[in-house]
């Protein structure tokens, strides 16, 4: 008997989602009770958090570049992570007289980056300091986007650049500009080719799914940390399910 005959695929997917939601709620309560354990250290995030403080003290800018992914495509996840990073940086650097600047190659991302910074400044009580030009559409094609982003790094006293989103080979031009200007680069992408490039070209690369952990490591809230805990448990459950399936297949049950 085949496995699909034993368990309906849609039912299996529903069970998976319900288990994950249950784990998410459990760990969210656990985190809010202050019982959560520390996350494993990721050097890229530790260094970047220090750089935020140094940039504020030195009167320099932080730059978040969100890539060229669309919010309606497969790259939406990495784009939303980039916006979350922008929100956390804007909140931390709101006391600076040089607020963070965001660049992207998608019109909807540009509008959301402007709205993100506006919301943070309004919430912090500094709405008068908000600059609409801090969210910029730097180009609509890959290399036009890179060409429009490079002057931001060179001309606006950028202390650190974080690349968080969907990138291609144009990311090399952005990291090269940051290197020549002496600014720190922290970079992660959902594109495997870009990940390989950024591993060699950036100061602090994010490997694989470390990009999606940015919210938890930048203290965006208990929900982000709870999500990481739930994902870890689901990985182990999937590993056990695969091993159990292999064992059952070996003895001829499946």
Short mmCIF file of N, CA and C in Angstrom, two decimals, residues 75-236:
data_model
loop_
_atom_site.label_atom_id
_atom_site.label_comp_id
_atom_site.label_asym_id
_atom_site.label_seq_id
_atom_site.Cartn_x
_atom_site.Cartn_y
_atom_site.Cartn_z
N UNK A 75 9.61 36.04 -3.92
CA UNK A 75 10.61 36.78 -3.13
C UNK A 75 9.99 37.63 -2.04
N UNK A 76 8.68 37.52 -1.83
CA UNK A 76 8.01 38.37 -0.85
C UNK A 76 8.56 38.17 0.56
N UNK A 77 8.92 36.93 0.90
CA UNK A 77 9.40 36.65 2.26
C UNK A 77 10.65 37.43 2.60
N UNK A 78 11.64 37.41 1.70
CA UNK A 78 12.88 38.13 1.97
C UNK A 78 12.66 39.64 1.96
N UNK A 79 11.73 40.11 1.12
CA UNK A 79 11.42 41.54 1.09
C UNK A 79 10.81 41.99 2.42
N UNK A 80 9.92 41.18 2.97
CA UNK A 80 9.30 41.53 4.25
C UNK A 80 10.33 41.49 5.39
N UNK A 81 11.29 40.57 5.30
CA UNK A 81 12.37 40.55 6.29
C UNK A 81 13.16 41.85 6.22
N UNK A 82 13.45 42.30 5.01
CA UNK A 82 14.17 43.56 4.85
C UNK A 82 13.43 44.74 5.45
N UNK A 83 12.11 44.77 5.29
CA UNK A 83 11.31 45.84 5.89
C UNK A 83 11.33 45.75 7.41
N UNK A 84 11.34 44.53 7.94
CA UNK A 84 11.41 44.36 9.40
C UNK A 84 12.75 44.87 9.94
N UNK A 85 13.81 44.58 9.20
CA UNK A 85 15.14 45.08 9.59
C UNK A 85 15.15 46.60 9.56
N UNK A 86 14.56 47.19 8.52
CA UNK A 86 14.49 48.65 8.42
C UNK A 86 13.73 49.23 9.60
N UNK A 87 12.64 48.58 10.00
CA UNK A 87 11.85 49.07 11.13
C UNK A 87 12.66 49.07 12.41
N UNK A 88 13.40 48.00 12.66
CA UNK A 88 14.19 47.91 13.90
C UNK A 88 15.33 48.94 13.89
N UNK A 89 15.98 49.10 12.76
CA UNK A 89 17.08 50.06 12.66
C UNK A 89 16.55 51.49 12.83
N UNK A 90 15.42 51.78 12.20
CA UNK A 90 14.84 53.11 12.31
C UNK A 90 14.46 53.42 13.75
N UNK A 91 13.96 52.43 14.44
CA UNK A 91 13.57 52.63 15.84
C UNK A 91 14.80 52.95 16.70
N UNK A 92 15.88 52.21 16.48
CA UNK A 92 17.09 52.40 17.27
C UNK A 92 17.78 53.71 16.93
N UNK A 93 17.77 54.07 15.65
CA UNK A 93 18.49 55.27 15.20
C UNK A 93 17.62 56.50 15.11
N UNK A 94 16.42 56.45 15.67
CA UNK A 94 15.50 57.59 15.55
C UNK A 94 16.02 58.84 16.28
N UNK A 95 16.91 58.66 17.24
CA UNK A 95 17.45 59.80 17.98
C UNK A 95 18.56 60.50 17.19
N UNK A 96 19.00 59.87 16.09
CA UNK A 96 20.07 60.45 15.30
C UNK A 96 19.53 61.56 14.40
N UNK A 97 20.39 62.52 14.06
CA UNK A 97 19.97 63.57 13.14
C UNK A 97 20.13 63.14 11.68
N UNK A 98 20.60 61.90 11.46
CA UNK A 98 20.71 61.34 10.12
C UNK A 98 20.00 59.98 10.11
N UNK A 99 18.69 59.97 9.82
CA UNK A 99 17.92 58.73 9.88
C UNK A 99 18.38 57.75 8.81
N UNK A 100 18.06 56.47 8.97
CA UNK A 100 18.45 55.45 7.99
C UNK A 100 17.85 55.75 6.62
N UNK A 101 18.52 55.28 5.59
CA UNK A 101 18.03 55.42 4.23
C UNK A 101 17.81 54.02 3.65
N UNK A 102 16.74 53.86 2.88
CA UNK A 102 16.42 52.57 2.28
C UNK A 102 16.35 52.72 0.76
N UNK A 103 16.92 51.75 0.06
CA UNK A 103 16.85 51.74 -1.40
C UNK A 103 16.25 50.41 -1.85
N UNK A 104 15.61 50.42 -3.01
CA UNK A 104 15.03 49.20 -3.56
C UNK A 104 14.82 49.37 -5.05
N UNK A 105 14.45 48.26 -5.69
CA UNK A 105 14.21 48.29 -7.13
C UNK A 105 12.76 47.94 -7.47
N UNK A 106 11.88 48.10 -6.51
CA UNK A 106 10.47 47.79 -6.70
C UNK A 106 9.63 48.92 -6.11
N UNK A 107 8.66 49.41 -6.88
CA UNK A 107 7.87 50.55 -6.44
C UNK A 107 7.11 50.29 -5.15
N UNK A 108 6.53 49.10 -5.00
CA UNK A 108 5.77 48.80 -3.79
C UNK A 108 6.68 48.73 -2.57
N UNK A 109 7.89 48.19 -2.76
CA UNK A 109 8.85 48.16 -1.66
C UNK A 109 9.26 49.56 -1.24
N UNK A 110 9.42 50.44 -2.22
CA UNK A 110 9.79 51.82 -1.91
C UNK A 110 8.71 52.50 -1.08
N UNK A 111 7.46 52.34 -1.47
CA UNK A 111 6.35 52.94 -0.72
C UNK A 111 6.29 52.38 0.70
N UNK A 112 6.47 51.06 0.82
CA UNK A 112 6.42 50.44 2.15
C UNK A 112 7.61 50.86 3.01
N UNK A 113 8.77 51.06 2.40
CA UNK A 113 9.93 51.52 3.18
C UNK A 113 9.69 52.92 3.72
N UNK A 114 9.08 53.79 2.90
CA UNK A 114 8.74 55.13 3.37
C UNK A 114 7.71 55.07 4.49
N UNK A 115 6.72 54.22 4.32
CA UNK A 115 5.67 54.10 5.34
C UNK A 115 6.22 53.52 6.64
N UNK A 116 7.16 52.58 6.51
CA UNK A 116 7.78 51.98 7.70
C UNK A 116 8.49 53.03 8.53
N UNK A 117 9.30 53.84 7.89
CA UNK A 117 10.04 54.87 8.62
C UNK A 117 9.09 55.93 9.17
N UNK A 118 8.10 56.30 8.40
CA UNK A 118 7.13 57.30 8.87
C UNK A 118 6.42 56.79 10.13
N UNK A 119 6.02 55.53 10.13
CA UNK A 119 5.32 54.96 11.28
C UNK A 119 6.19 54.95 12.52
N UNK A 120 7.47 54.60 12.34
CA UNK A 120 8.39 54.57 13.48
C UNK A 120 8.58 55.97 14.06
N UNK A 121 8.80 56.95 13.21
CA UNK A 121 9.01 58.31 13.69
C UNK A 121 7.76 58.86 14.37
N UNK A 122 6.58 58.51 13.83
CA UNK A 122 5.34 58.96 14.45
C UNK A 122 5.19 58.31 15.83
N UNK A 123 5.47 57.04 15.93
CA UNK A 123 5.33 56.34 17.20
C UNK A 123 6.32 56.84 18.24
N UNK A 124 7.54 57.20 17.79
CA UNK A 124 8.57 57.67 18.71
C UNK A 124 8.41 59.15 19.06
N UNK A 125 7.48 59.83 18.40
CA UNK A 125 7.26 61.24 18.68
C UNK A 125 8.19 62.18 17.95
N UNK A 126 8.83 61.68 16.86
CA UNK A 126 9.76 62.51 16.09
C UNK A 126 9.27 62.69 14.66
N UNK A 127 7.97 62.78 14.46
CA UNK A 127 7.43 62.81 13.11
C UNK A 127 7.96 63.99 12.31
N UNK A 128 8.28 65.09 12.98
CA UNK A 128 8.80 66.25 12.28
C UNK A 128 10.16 66.01 11.65
N UNK A 129 10.88 64.97 12.14
CA UNK A 129 12.21 64.68 11.61
C UNK A 129 12.17 63.70 10.44
N UNK A 130 10.98 63.18 10.14
CA UNK A 130 10.88 62.19 9.06
C UNK A 130 11.17 62.83 7.71
N UNK A 131 11.99 62.16 6.92
CA UNK A 131 12.36 62.64 5.59
C UNK A 131 11.80 61.67 4.55
N UNK A 132 10.84 62.08 3.73
CA UNK A 132 10.26 61.17 2.73
C UNK A 132 11.27 60.61 1.74
N UNK A 133 12.38 61.34 1.53
CA UNK A 133 13.37 60.87 0.57
C UNK A 133 14.27 59.77 1.15
N UNK A 134 14.02 59.38 2.41
CA UNK A 134 14.81 58.31 3.01
C UNK A 134 14.46 56.95 2.41
N UNK A 135 13.30 56.83 1.76
CA UNK A 135 12.96 55.61 1.03
C UNK A 135 13.00 55.89 -0.45
N UNK A 136 13.90 55.21 -1.17
CA UNK A 136 14.17 55.59 -2.55
C UNK A 136 14.07 54.42 -3.52
N UNK A 137 13.50 54.68 -4.67
CA UNK A 137 13.50 53.75 -5.79
C UNK A 137 14.75 54.06 -6.61
N UNK A 138 15.76 53.23 -6.49
CA UNK A 138 17.05 53.58 -7.09
C UNK A 138 17.24 53.01 -8.50
N UNK A 139 16.30 52.22 -8.98
CA UNK A 139 16.40 51.69 -10.34
C UNK A 139 15.43 50.55 -10.53
N UNK A 140 14.95 50.36 -11.75
CA UNK A 140 13.93 49.33 -12.02
C UNK A 140 14.50 48.07 -12.65
N UNK A 141 15.72 48.11 -13.12
CA UNK A 141 16.38 46.93 -13.65
C UNK A 141 17.56 46.60 -12.73
N UNK A 142 18.06 45.37 -12.74
CA UNK A 142 19.11 44.99 -11.78
C UNK A 142 20.30 45.93 -11.72
N UNK A 143 20.88 46.25 -12.86
CA UNK A 143 22.09 47.07 -12.83
C UNK A 143 21.78 48.55 -12.72
N UNK A 144 20.60 48.98 -13.14
CA UNK A 144 20.18 50.35 -12.86
C UNK A 144 19.99 50.53 -11.37
N UNK A 145 19.45 49.51 -10.71
CA UNK A 145 19.27 49.53 -9.26
C UNK A 145 20.62 49.64 -8.55
N UNK A 146 21.59 48.85 -8.99
CA UNK A 146 22.92 48.91 -8.38
C UNK A 146 23.56 50.28 -8.62
N UNK A 147 23.41 50.79 -9.86
CA UNK A 147 24.00 52.09 -10.19
C UNK A 147 23.37 53.21 -9.38
N UNK A 148 22.07 53.10 -9.08
CA UNK A 148 21.41 54.12 -8.28
C UNK A 148 21.69 54.00 -6.80
N UNK A 149 22.08 52.81 -6.35
CA UNK A 149 22.36 52.58 -4.93
C UNK A 149 23.77 52.99 -4.55
N UNK A 150 24.71 52.82 -5.46
CA UNK A 150 26.11 53.11 -5.15
C UNK A 150 26.35 54.55 -4.71
N UNK A 151 25.75 55.58 -5.36
CA UNK A 151 25.98 56.96 -4.88
C UNK A 151 25.49 57.19 -3.46
N UNK A 152 24.44 56.47 -3.04
CA UNK A 152 23.97 56.61 -1.66
C UNK A 152 25.09 56.22 -0.70
N UNK A 153 25.76 55.12 -1.00
CA UNK A 153 26.85 54.64 -0.13
C UNK A 153 28.02 55.60 -0.14
N UNK A 154 28.37 56.12 -1.32
CA UNK A 154 29.54 56.99 -1.44
C UNK A 154 29.30 58.40 -0.90
N UNK A 155 28.10 58.94 -1.10
CA UNK A 155 27.88 60.37 -0.89
C UNK A 155 27.19 60.74 0.42
N UNK A 156 26.65 59.77 1.16
CA UNK A 156 25.82 60.13 2.30
C UNK A 156 26.35 59.64 3.65
N UNK A 157 27.67 59.46 3.73
CA UNK A 157 28.32 59.10 4.99
C UNK A 157 27.66 57.87 5.63
N UNK A 158 27.57 56.83 4.85
CA UNK A 158 26.96 55.58 5.32
C UNK A 158 27.98 54.78 6.13
N UNK A 159 27.62 54.46 7.37
CA UNK A 159 28.52 53.68 8.23
C UNK A 159 28.39 52.19 7.99
N UNK A 160 27.19 51.75 7.63
CA UNK A 160 26.97 50.32 7.42
C UNK A 160 25.81 50.13 6.46
N UNK A 161 25.92 49.10 5.64
CA UNK A 161 24.87 48.75 4.68
C UNK A 161 24.43 47.32 4.94
N UNK A 162 23.14 47.10 5.04
CA UNK A 162 22.61 45.76 5.16
C UNK A 162 21.80 45.44 3.91
N UNK A 163 22.16 44.36 3.26
CA UNK A 163 21.45 43.88 2.08
C UNK A 163 20.51 42.76 2.53
N UNK A 164 19.23 42.99 2.45
CA UNK A 164 18.24 42.01 2.90
C UNK A 164 17.11 41.95 1.89
N UNK A 165 17.10 40.93 1.06
CA UNK A 165 16.07 40.81 0.06
C UNK A 165 16.51 39.90 -1.07
N UNK A 166 15.91 40.10 -2.22
CA UNK A 166 16.22 39.29 -3.40
C UNK A 166 17.22 40.04 -4.27
N UNK A 167 18.37 39.41 -4.51
CA UNK A 167 19.44 40.02 -5.30
C UNK A 167 19.93 39.03 -6.35
N UNK A 168 20.66 39.57 -7.31
CA UNK A 168 21.38 38.76 -8.28
C UNK A 168 22.83 39.19 -8.28
N UNK A 169 23.46 39.12 -9.42
CA UNK A 169 24.88 39.46 -9.51
C UNK A 169 25.14 40.95 -9.27
N UNK A 170 24.10 41.77 -9.37
CA UNK A 170 24.29 43.21 -9.12
C UNK A 170 24.70 43.50 -7.68
N UNK A 171 24.47 42.54 -6.78
CA UNK A 171 24.86 42.74 -5.38
C UNK A 171 26.36 42.94 -5.24
N UNK A 172 27.14 42.39 -6.18
CA UNK A 172 28.60 42.57 -6.12
C UNK A 172 28.98 44.03 -6.26
N UNK A 173 28.27 44.77 -7.09
CA UNK A 173 28.56 46.20 -7.26
C UNK A 173 28.26 46.98 -5.98
N UNK A 174 27.18 46.59 -5.30
CA UNK A 174 26.80 47.29 -4.07
C UNK A 174 27.81 47.02 -2.97
N UNK A 175 28.21 45.76 -2.80
CA UNK A 175 29.19 45.43 -1.76
C UNK A 175 30.56 46.03 -2.08
N UNK A 176 30.89 46.12 -3.36
CA UNK A 176 32.17 46.72 -3.75
C UNK A 176 32.17 48.21 -3.41
N UNK A 177 31.04 48.87 -3.65
CA UNK A 177 30.95 50.30 -3.29
C UNK A 177 31.10 50.49 -1.79
N UNK A 178 30.46 49.61 -1.01
CA UNK A 178 30.58 49.71 0.44
C UNK A 178 32.01 49.47 0.90
N UNK A 179 32.68 48.53 0.25
CA UNK A 179 34.07 48.24 0.61
C UNK A 179 34.97 49.43 0.33
N UNK A 180 34.78 50.08 -0.79
CA UNK A 180 35.61 51.23 -1.15
C UNK A 180 35.31 52.44 -0.26
N UNK A 181 34.09 52.52 0.27
CA UNK A 181 33.76 53.65 1.14
C UNK A 181 34.11 53.36 2.60
N UNK A 182 34.53 52.13 2.89
CA UNK A 182 34.92 51.78 4.25
C UNK A 182 33.77 51.46 5.18
N UNK A 183 32.58 51.20 4.63
CA UNK A 183 31.43 50.89 5.47
C UNK A 183 31.24 49.39 5.60
N UNK A 184 30.68 48.98 6.71
CA UNK A 184 30.41 47.57 6.99
C UNK A 184 29.27 47.07 6.11
N UNK A 185 29.36 45.83 5.64
CA UNK A 185 28.25 45.23 4.90
C UNK A 185 27.82 43.94 5.59
N UNK A 186 26.53 43.86 5.86
CA UNK A 186 25.90 42.63 6.33
C UNK A 186 24.88 42.25 5.27
N UNK A 187 24.93 41.00 4.79
CA UNK A 187 24.14 40.67 3.62
C UNK A 187 23.53 39.28 3.68
N UNK A 188 22.27 39.19 3.24
CA UNK A 188 21.59 37.91 3.12
C UNK A 188 20.59 37.99 1.99
N UNK A 189 20.34 36.87 1.34
CA UNK A 189 19.42 36.85 0.21
C UNK A 189 18.74 35.50 0.13
N UNK A 190 17.59 35.46 -0.56
CA UNK A 190 16.91 34.20 -0.80
C UNK A 190 17.39 33.52 -2.07
N UNK A 191 18.28 34.18 -2.81
CA UNK A 191 18.81 33.65 -4.07
C UNK A 191 20.13 32.92 -3.79
N UNK A 192 20.21 31.64 -4.16
CA UNK A 192 21.41 30.85 -3.86
C UNK A 192 22.65 31.42 -4.53
N UNK A 193 22.52 31.89 -5.78
CA UNK A 193 23.68 32.48 -6.46
C UNK A 193 24.15 33.73 -5.74
N UNK A 194 23.19 34.55 -5.29
CA UNK A 194 23.55 35.76 -4.56
C UNK A 194 24.17 35.41 -3.21
N UNK A 195 23.69 34.36 -2.56
CA UNK A 195 24.27 33.94 -1.29
C UNK A 195 25.75 33.58 -1.46
N UNK A 196 26.05 32.86 -2.53
CA UNK A 196 27.45 32.49 -2.78
C UNK A 196 28.31 33.72 -3.02
N UNK A 197 27.78 34.66 -3.79
CA UNK A 197 28.51 35.90 -4.08
C UNK A 197 28.71 36.71 -2.81
N UNK A 198 27.66 36.85 -2.02
CA UNK A 198 27.73 37.69 -0.82
C UNK A 198 28.60 37.07 0.25
N UNK A 199 28.70 35.74 0.26
CA UNK A 199 29.59 35.08 1.22
C UNK A 199 31.04 35.53 1.01
N UNK A 200 31.40 35.74 -0.25
CA UNK A 200 32.77 36.16 -0.56
C UNK A 200 32.93 37.68 -0.51
N UNK A 201 31.87 38.42 -0.81
CA UNK A 201 32.02 39.87 -1.01
C UNK A 201 31.65 40.72 0.19
N UNK A 202 30.82 40.21 1.11
CA UNK A 202 30.36 41.04 2.23
C UNK A 202 31.19 40.79 3.48
N UNK A 203 31.19 41.76 4.39
CA UNK A 203 31.93 41.61 5.64
C UNK A 203 31.29 40.58 6.55
N UNK A 204 29.97 40.59 6.62
CA UNK A 204 29.23 39.68 7.51
C UNK A 204 28.09 39.03 6.73
N UNK A 205 28.34 37.89 6.09
CA UNK A 205 27.28 37.23 5.33
C UNK A 205 26.32 36.46 6.23
N UNK A 206 25.07 36.41 5.83
CA UNK A 206 24.07 35.57 6.50
C UNK A 206 23.89 34.32 5.66
N UNK A 207 24.10 33.17 6.28
CA UNK A 207 24.10 31.91 5.56
C UNK A 207 22.70 31.30 5.57
N UNK A 208 22.20 30.97 4.38
CA UNK A 208 20.93 30.27 4.28
C UNK A 208 19.79 31.03 4.94
N UNK A 209 19.13 30.33 5.87
CA UNK A 209 17.93 30.89 6.49
C UNK A 209 18.23 31.85 7.64
N UNK A 210 19.50 32.16 7.88
CA UNK A 210 19.81 33.15 8.92
C UNK A 210 19.17 34.49 8.61
N UNK A 211 18.96 34.78 7.34
CA UNK A 211 18.29 36.03 6.97
C UNK A 211 16.91 36.11 7.61
N UNK A 212 16.18 34.99 7.62
CA UNK A 212 14.81 34.99 8.12
C UNK A 212 14.76 35.04 9.65
N UNK A 213 15.90 34.92 10.30
CA UNK A 213 15.97 35.04 11.75
C UNK A 213 16.28 36.46 12.19
N UNK A 214 16.37 37.38 11.25
CA UNK A 214 16.78 38.75 11.57
C UNK A 214 15.86 39.39 12.60
N UNK A 215 14.56 39.20 12.47
CA UNK A 215 13.62 39.81 13.42
C UNK A 215 13.88 39.38 14.84
N UNK A 216 14.14 38.10 15.05
CA UNK A 216 14.41 37.59 16.40
C UNK A 216 15.71 38.14 16.95
N UNK A 217 16.74 38.21 16.12
CA UNK A 217 18.05 38.65 16.61
C UNK A 217 18.13 40.17 16.79
N UNK A 218 17.25 40.89 16.11
CA UNK A 218 17.21 42.35 16.29
C UNK A 218 16.12 42.77 17.26
N UNK A 219 15.61 41.80 18.03
CA UNK A 219 14.64 42.05 19.12
C UNK A 219 13.36 42.69 18.60
N UNK A 220 12.79 42.12 17.53
CA UNK A 220 11.55 42.66 16.97
C UNK A 220 10.33 42.23 17.77
N UNK A 221 10.48 41.29 18.68
CA UNK A 221 9.34 40.86 19.49
C UNK A 221 9.39 39.38 19.80
N UNK A 222 8.60 38.99 20.81
CA UNK A 222 8.59 37.60 21.25
C UNK A 222 8.09 36.65 20.17
N UNK A 223 7.20 37.14 19.29
CA UNK A 223 6.65 36.28 18.24
C UNK A 223 7.75 35.77 17.30
N UNK A 224 8.75 36.60 17.03
CA UNK A 224 9.83 36.19 16.14
C UNK A 224 10.67 35.09 16.79
N UNK A 225 10.96 35.24 18.07
CA UNK A 225 11.73 34.21 18.76
C UNK A 225 10.93 32.92 18.89
N UNK A 226 9.63 33.05 19.16
CA UNK A 226 8.77 31.87 19.25
C UNK A 226 8.72 31.13 17.92
N UNK A 227 8.71 31.88 16.83
CA UNK A 227 8.69 31.26 15.51
C UNK A 227 9.95 30.44 15.27
N UNK A 228 11.10 30.96 15.69
CA UNK A 228 12.34 30.21 15.52
C UNK A 228 12.32 28.91 16.32
N UNK A 229 11.81 28.97 17.57
CA UNK A 229 11.72 27.76 18.39
C UNK A 229 10.81 26.73 17.71
N UNK A 230 9.67 27.20 17.23
CA UNK A 230 8.72 26.29 16.58
C UNK A 230 9.33 25.66 15.33
N UNK A 231 10.07 26.44 14.57
CA UNK A 231 10.71 25.91 13.36
C UNK A 231 11.73 24.83 13.72
N UNK A 232 12.48 25.04 14.78
CA UNK A 232 13.47 24.05 15.19
C UNK A 232 12.80 22.72 15.56
N UNK A 233 11.69 22.81 16.30
CA UNK A 233 10.97 21.59 16.67
C UNK A 233 10.41 20.89 15.44
N UNK A 234 9.85 21.67 14.50
CA UNK A 234 9.29 21.07 13.29
C UNK A 234 10.37 20.39 12.45
N UNK A 235 11.57 20.94 12.45
CA UNK A 235 12.65 20.29 11.71
C UNK A 235 12.93 18.90 12.28
N UNK A 236 13.00 18.83 13.61
CA UNK A 236 13.27 17.52 14.24
C UNK A 236 12.12 16.55 13.99
#
